[in-house]
Amino acid sequence: MSDQKQLAVKSAVDSWNSTIKSANVLFSSLGDEQFAKEVAPGKNRGIYLLGHLTAVNDLLLSLFGLGEQMYPQLNDSFLKKADKAVTDLPSAKELKEYWKNVNAALDKHFAGFTADDWFKKHTSVSEEDFAKEPHRNRLNVLLSRTNHLSYHLGQLALLKS
Amino acid sequence: MSDQKQLAVKSAVDSWNSTIKSANVLFSSLGDEQFAKEVAPGKNRGIYLLGHLTAVNDLLLSLFGLGEQMYPQLNDSFLKKADKAVTDLPSAKELKEYWKNVNAALDKHFAGFTADDWFKKHTSVSEEDFAKEPHRNRLNVLLSRTNHLSYHLGQLALLKS
């Protein structure tokens, strides 16, 4: 039943979309002051995690071969370096705008994907390796990124009073 | 390509297994004292989240029609009630043992599942509704539970010093 392939893709994309939606609701409820706080004493600040999640989603555009990263200037502060290693970060307000724009771009692409498109290779695996390891496809990356987002959302939710 | 159905199932099950494995590594690194702490000031204690995750996984046995819940005595303290509403909780050591046993039981069942088994309905959806909404299957629940686990793992990781 190829219907089941469609169902599996639907479950994965629905899970991604609903996690993004939960993030949007949470981020809207938090102001600059709350994002400036650490999620727990001595741990990452909210703003760092917001920038980190934005940069990770932004990288999906190139990883899926859909286009260039929109905000490559985030990589150094939010992917290569740890929190507190950089002092001049964008504001939470700016990052929330980037977050929205990156997800809108992804959403536009994902809405046009067929089920088969999700089983195509991502750009960080070679044709040779993909022939041997066909599970290294976009769907697999989407599941992994959904979990990564959930992991940090659990932490960011602690900023709510 | 029905291969793609298999690939999608493999990605979802791999994602579940690797998240359970991360949880095992984290839980082994935390002792009773750390589990007794709140993940952030005024928030849930580690022990509550450990019991909560154990009870949620335990419920998958009945939700997937695989058998009875192993530790129904956890439901009241860890699913129905909030943290700190109950004073006589099992120890973290006991809960870690339950966690291990529940996951071993699930793993035994999952290892025997065919790809088709993942597209069967779970027990909380009626035959009529499932005919109209075939995405309400075991695979969909597995993805949702993997995210839920990741969410709380992000919080529990904050207990590490």
XYZ file of C-alpha atoms in Angstrom:
322
model
C 0.000 0.000 0.000
C 1.651 3.173 -1.194
C -1.021 4.958 0.866
C 1.008 3.995 3.893
C 4.015 5.838 2.532
C 1.829 8.945 2.289
C 0.547 8.367 5.802
C 4.054 8.069 7.207
C 5.102 11.294 5.480
C 1.968 13.024 6.717
C 2.676 11.989 10.309
C 6.245 13.274 10.127
C 5.310 16.600 8.520
C 2.350 17.075 10.880
C 4.666 16.443 13.812
C 7.121 19.039 12.521
C 4.359 21.589 11.913
C 2.750 21.128 15.284
C 6.102 21.466 17.061
C 6.843 24.695 15.133
C 3.385 25.910 16.114
C 4.011 25.168 19.796
C 7.290 27.063 19.508
C 5.511 30.052 17.978
C 2.974 30.129 20.802
C 5.729 29.880 23.418
C 7.957 32.513 21.780
C 5.040 34.946 21.506
C 4.421 34.569 25.210
C 8.024 35.446 26.153
C 9.428 38.980 26.073
C 13.016 40.236 25.768
C 13.469 40.127 29.544
C 12.525 36.476 29.754
C 14.701 35.519 26.778
C 17.635 37.210 28.542
C 17.375 34.729 31.422
C 19.083 31.352 31.753
C 16.670 28.404 31.425
C 18.193 27.079 34.680
C 21.011 28.479 36.836
C 24.289 28.386 34.900
C 22.692 26.976 31.732
C 21.964 28.478 28.285
C 20.014 31.711 28.062
C 16.706 31.782 26.224
C 18.091 34.104 23.579
C 20.905 31.703 22.782
C 18.470 28.827 22.287
C 16.208 31.013 20.132
C 19.150 31.933 17.893
C 20.356 28.330 17.874
C 16.994 26.935 16.776
C 16.679 29.646 14.106
C 20.136 28.882 12.674
C 19.424 25.122 12.672
C 16.173 25.588 10.752
C 17.834 28.058 8.395
C 20.434 25.417 7.519
C 17.669 23.069 6.363
C 17.256 25.229 3.254
C 20.738 24.346 2.017
C 20.748 20.835 3.491
C 17.607 20.047 1.489
C 18.977 21.786 -1.622
C 16.211 24.398 -1.586
C 18.320 27.543 -1.545
C 20.826 29.589 0.379
C 20.792 30.121 4.101
C 18.920 33.335 4.898
C 20.881 34.407 8.001
C 24.406 32.907 7.776
C 25.579 35.570 10.216
C 23.914 33.533 12.997
C 26.156 30.485 12.543
C 29.137 31.774 14.433
C 27.267 32.942 17.545
C 24.639 30.225 17.724
C 26.164 27.099 16.176
C 29.941 27.328 16.484
C 30.191 29.128 19.794
C 28.649 28.384 23.156
C 26.346 30.801 24.938
C 28.055 33.767 26.612
C 31.094 33.507 24.281
C 29.663 36.350 22.183
C 28.423 39.626 23.620
C 26.726 41.403 20.695
C 23.814 39.147 19.867
C 20.727 40.258 17.921
C 17.754 41.121 20.134
C 15.095 38.513 20.880
C 12.698 40.627 18.819
C 14.979 40.420 15.782
C 15.573 36.711 16.248
C 11.834 36.068 16.487
C 11.462 37.834 13.137
C 14.220 35.669 11.600
C 12.612 32.570 13.111
C 9.300 33.467 11.469
C 10.908 34.180 8.087
C 12.970 30.990 8.010
C 9.961 28.838 8.871
C 7.790 30.607 6.297
C 10.414 29.810 3.628
C 10.594 26.170 4.725
C 6.831 25.900 4.864
C 6.514 27.192 1.310
C 8.896 24.498 0.061
C 7.459 21.695 2.196
C 3.903 22.458 1.075
C 5.002 21.763 -2.516
C 6.817 18.486 -1.706
C 5.372 15.223 -2.970
C 5.781 12.192 -0.695
C 8.641 11.061 -2.969
C 10.478 14.350 -2.444
C 10.892 13.461 1.227
C 12.856 10.335 0.301
C 15.452 12.226 -1.730
C 18.948 12.548 -0.371
C 20.069 15.595 1.523
C 23.125 17.525 0.358
C 25.524 16.296 3.025
C 25.425 12.682 1.825
C 27.193 11.609 -1.404
C 25.409 9.754 -4.217
C 27.544 6.678 -3.458
C 26.741 6.631 0.236
C 23.077 7.343 -0.411
C 22.849 4.317 -2.728
C 23.991 2.171 0.197
C 22.178 4.122 2.948
C 18.877 5.334 1.495
C 17.534 6.192 4.934
C 19.777 9.279 4.896
C 16.983 11.229 3.291
C 15.129 14.450 4.019
C 12.419 12.692 6.036
C 15.016 11.294 8.398
C 16.514 14.750 8.897
C 13.063 16.229 9.522
C 12.394 13.713 12.307
C 15.754 14.447 13.858
C 15.200 18.214 13.718
C 11.706 17.868 15.192
C 13.188 16.052 18.189
C 15.959 18.597 18.531
C 13.385 21.377 18.543
C 11.270 19.559 21.161
C 14.346 19.071 23.352
C 15.079 22.790 23.482
C 11.402 23.770 23.698
C 11.213 21.787 26.915
C 14.002 24.020 28.222
C 12.580 27.278 26.871
C 9.205 26.491 28.450
C 10.946 26.841 31.821
C 11.238 30.597 31.182
C 7.487 30.976 31.606
C 6.614 32.313 35.000
C 8.125 2.075 -4.081
C 7.081 0.176 -0.999
C 10.737 0.394 0.020
C 10.013 3.955 0.981
C 7.360 2.818 3.417
C 10.000 0.630 5.077
C 12.440 3.550 5.098
C 9.929 5.849 6.758
C 9.189 3.250 9.428
C 12.898 2.656 9.951
C 13.520 6.382 10.450
C 10.719 6.667 13.007
C 11.774 3.565 14.966
C 15.460 4.553 14.832
C 14.530 7.970 16.154
C 12.594 6.409 19.038
C 15.417 3.989 19.847
C 18.110 6.624 19.794
C 16.063 8.914 22.038
C 15.509 6.071 24.526
C 19.257 5.392 24.399
C 20.066 9.045 25.148
C 17.639 8.881 28.058
C 19.351 5.759 29.400
C 22.757 7.434 29.236
C 21.428 10.537 30.985
C 19.537 8.607 33.679
C 22.618 6.478 34.448
C 24.621 9.654 34.984
C 22.169 11.066 37.537
C 21.914 9.831 41.117
C 19.045 10.018 43.635
C 20.218 13.418 44.849
C 20.100 14.941 41.404
C 16.699 13.426 40.619
C 15.384 15.000 43.837
C 16.144 18.479 42.474
C 13.881 20.725 40.422
C 14.997 21.070 36.782
C 14.718 24.852 37.272
C 13.578 26.865 40.314
C 9.913 26.167 41.043
C 9.550 23.633 38.201
C 9.128 19.841 38.153
C 11.615 17.678 39.997
C 13.691 15.158 38.090
C 12.030 12.261 39.889
C 8.598 13.428 38.774
C 9.692 13.592 35.140
C 11.326 10.162 35.392
C 8.100 8.663 36.751
C 6.041 10.576 34.182
C 8.087 9.296 31.233
C 7.971 5.749 32.613
C 4.183 5.832 32.990
C 3.749 7.286 29.479
C 5.862 4.539 27.912
C 4.111 1.910 30.017
C 0.765 3.049 28.614
C 1.998 2.320 25.076
C 1.640 -1.390 25.819
C -2.135 -1.091 26.160
C -2.488 1.713 23.605
C -0.844 -0.527 21.004
C -2.871 -3.553 22.136
C 0.246 -5.448 23.209
C -0.679 -6.201 26.793
C -1.452 -4.787 30.182
C 0.315 -1.842 31.748
C 3.157 -3.105 33.937
C 3.076 -0.383 36.613
C -0.465 1.069 36.754
C 0.311 2.309 40.274
C 2.354 5.114 38.660
C -0.613 6.690 36.872
C -2.020 8.571 39.796
C 1.237 10.186 40.954
C 2.823 10.806 37.566
C -0.016 11.287 35.071
C -3.069 12.514 36.958
C -1.381 14.605 39.608
C 1.171 17.378 39.337
C 4.580 17.210 40.962
C 4.647 17.781 44.733
C 0.977 16.770 45.087
C 2.095 13.328 46.270
C 4.666 12.745 48.989
C 5.358 9.004 48.904
C 6.909 8.475 45.481
C 9.043 5.461 44.560
C 12.797 6.143 44.694
C 14.684 7.193 41.557
C 16.459 3.839 41.724
C 13.144 1.964 41.612
C 11.792 4.166 38.825
C 14.937 3.603 36.764
C 14.329 -0.136 37.097
C 10.687 0.275 35.958
C 11.855 2.487 33.087
C 14.255 -0.226 31.946
C 11.640 -2.996 32.225
C 8.953 -1.068 30.353
C 11.307 -0.235 27.498
C 12.570 -3.806 27.307
C 8.971 -5.011 26.937
C 8.260 -2.413 24.236
C 11.495 -3.221 22.444
C 10.618 -6.911 22.345
C 7.292 -6.139 20.682
C 8.640 -3.484 18.321
C 11.449 -5.763 17.126
C 8.799 -8.198 15.903
C 6.664 -5.579 14.133
C 6.449 -5.622 10.345
C 6.223 -2.232 8.622
C 2.489 -2.876 8.186
C 2.041 -3.377 11.924
C 2.992 0.276 12.453
C 0.039 1.413 10.347
C -2.527 -0.428 12.440
C -4.869 1.555 14.605
C -4.189 2.152 18.254
C -6.780 1.162 20.843
C -8.063 4.657 21.618
C -9.500 5.188 18.141
C -12.675 3.392 17.004
C -12.844 1.335 13.806
C -15.228 3.923 12.314
C -12.965 6.873 13.045
C -9.897 4.976 11.904
C -11.518 4.272 8.534
C -11.855 8.040 8.062
C -8.583 9.020 9.780
C -6.025 6.304 8.974
C -3.164 8.490 10.201
C -4.277 7.723 13.756
C -2.009 4.705 13.745
C 0.801 3.382 15.952
C 3.499 5.136 13.913
C 1.893 8.490 14.516
C 1.764 7.822 18.253
C 5.414 6.733 18.243
C 6.480 10.030 16.651
C 4.440 11.969 19.158
C 5.904 10.038 22.115
C 9.445 10.474 20.785
C 8.934 14.247 20.759
C 7.404 14.187 24.212
C 10.398 12.255 25.492
C 12.838 14.700 23.841
C 10.973 17.635 25.394
C 11.432 16.328 28.912
C 14.962 15.043 28.262
C 15.942 18.616 27.457
C 14.711 19.519 30.941
C 16.272 16.549 32.710
C 19.631 17.300 31.081
C 19.664 20.503 33.144
C 20.167 18.377 36.269
C 23.699 17.532 35.127
C 26.284 19.615 36.937
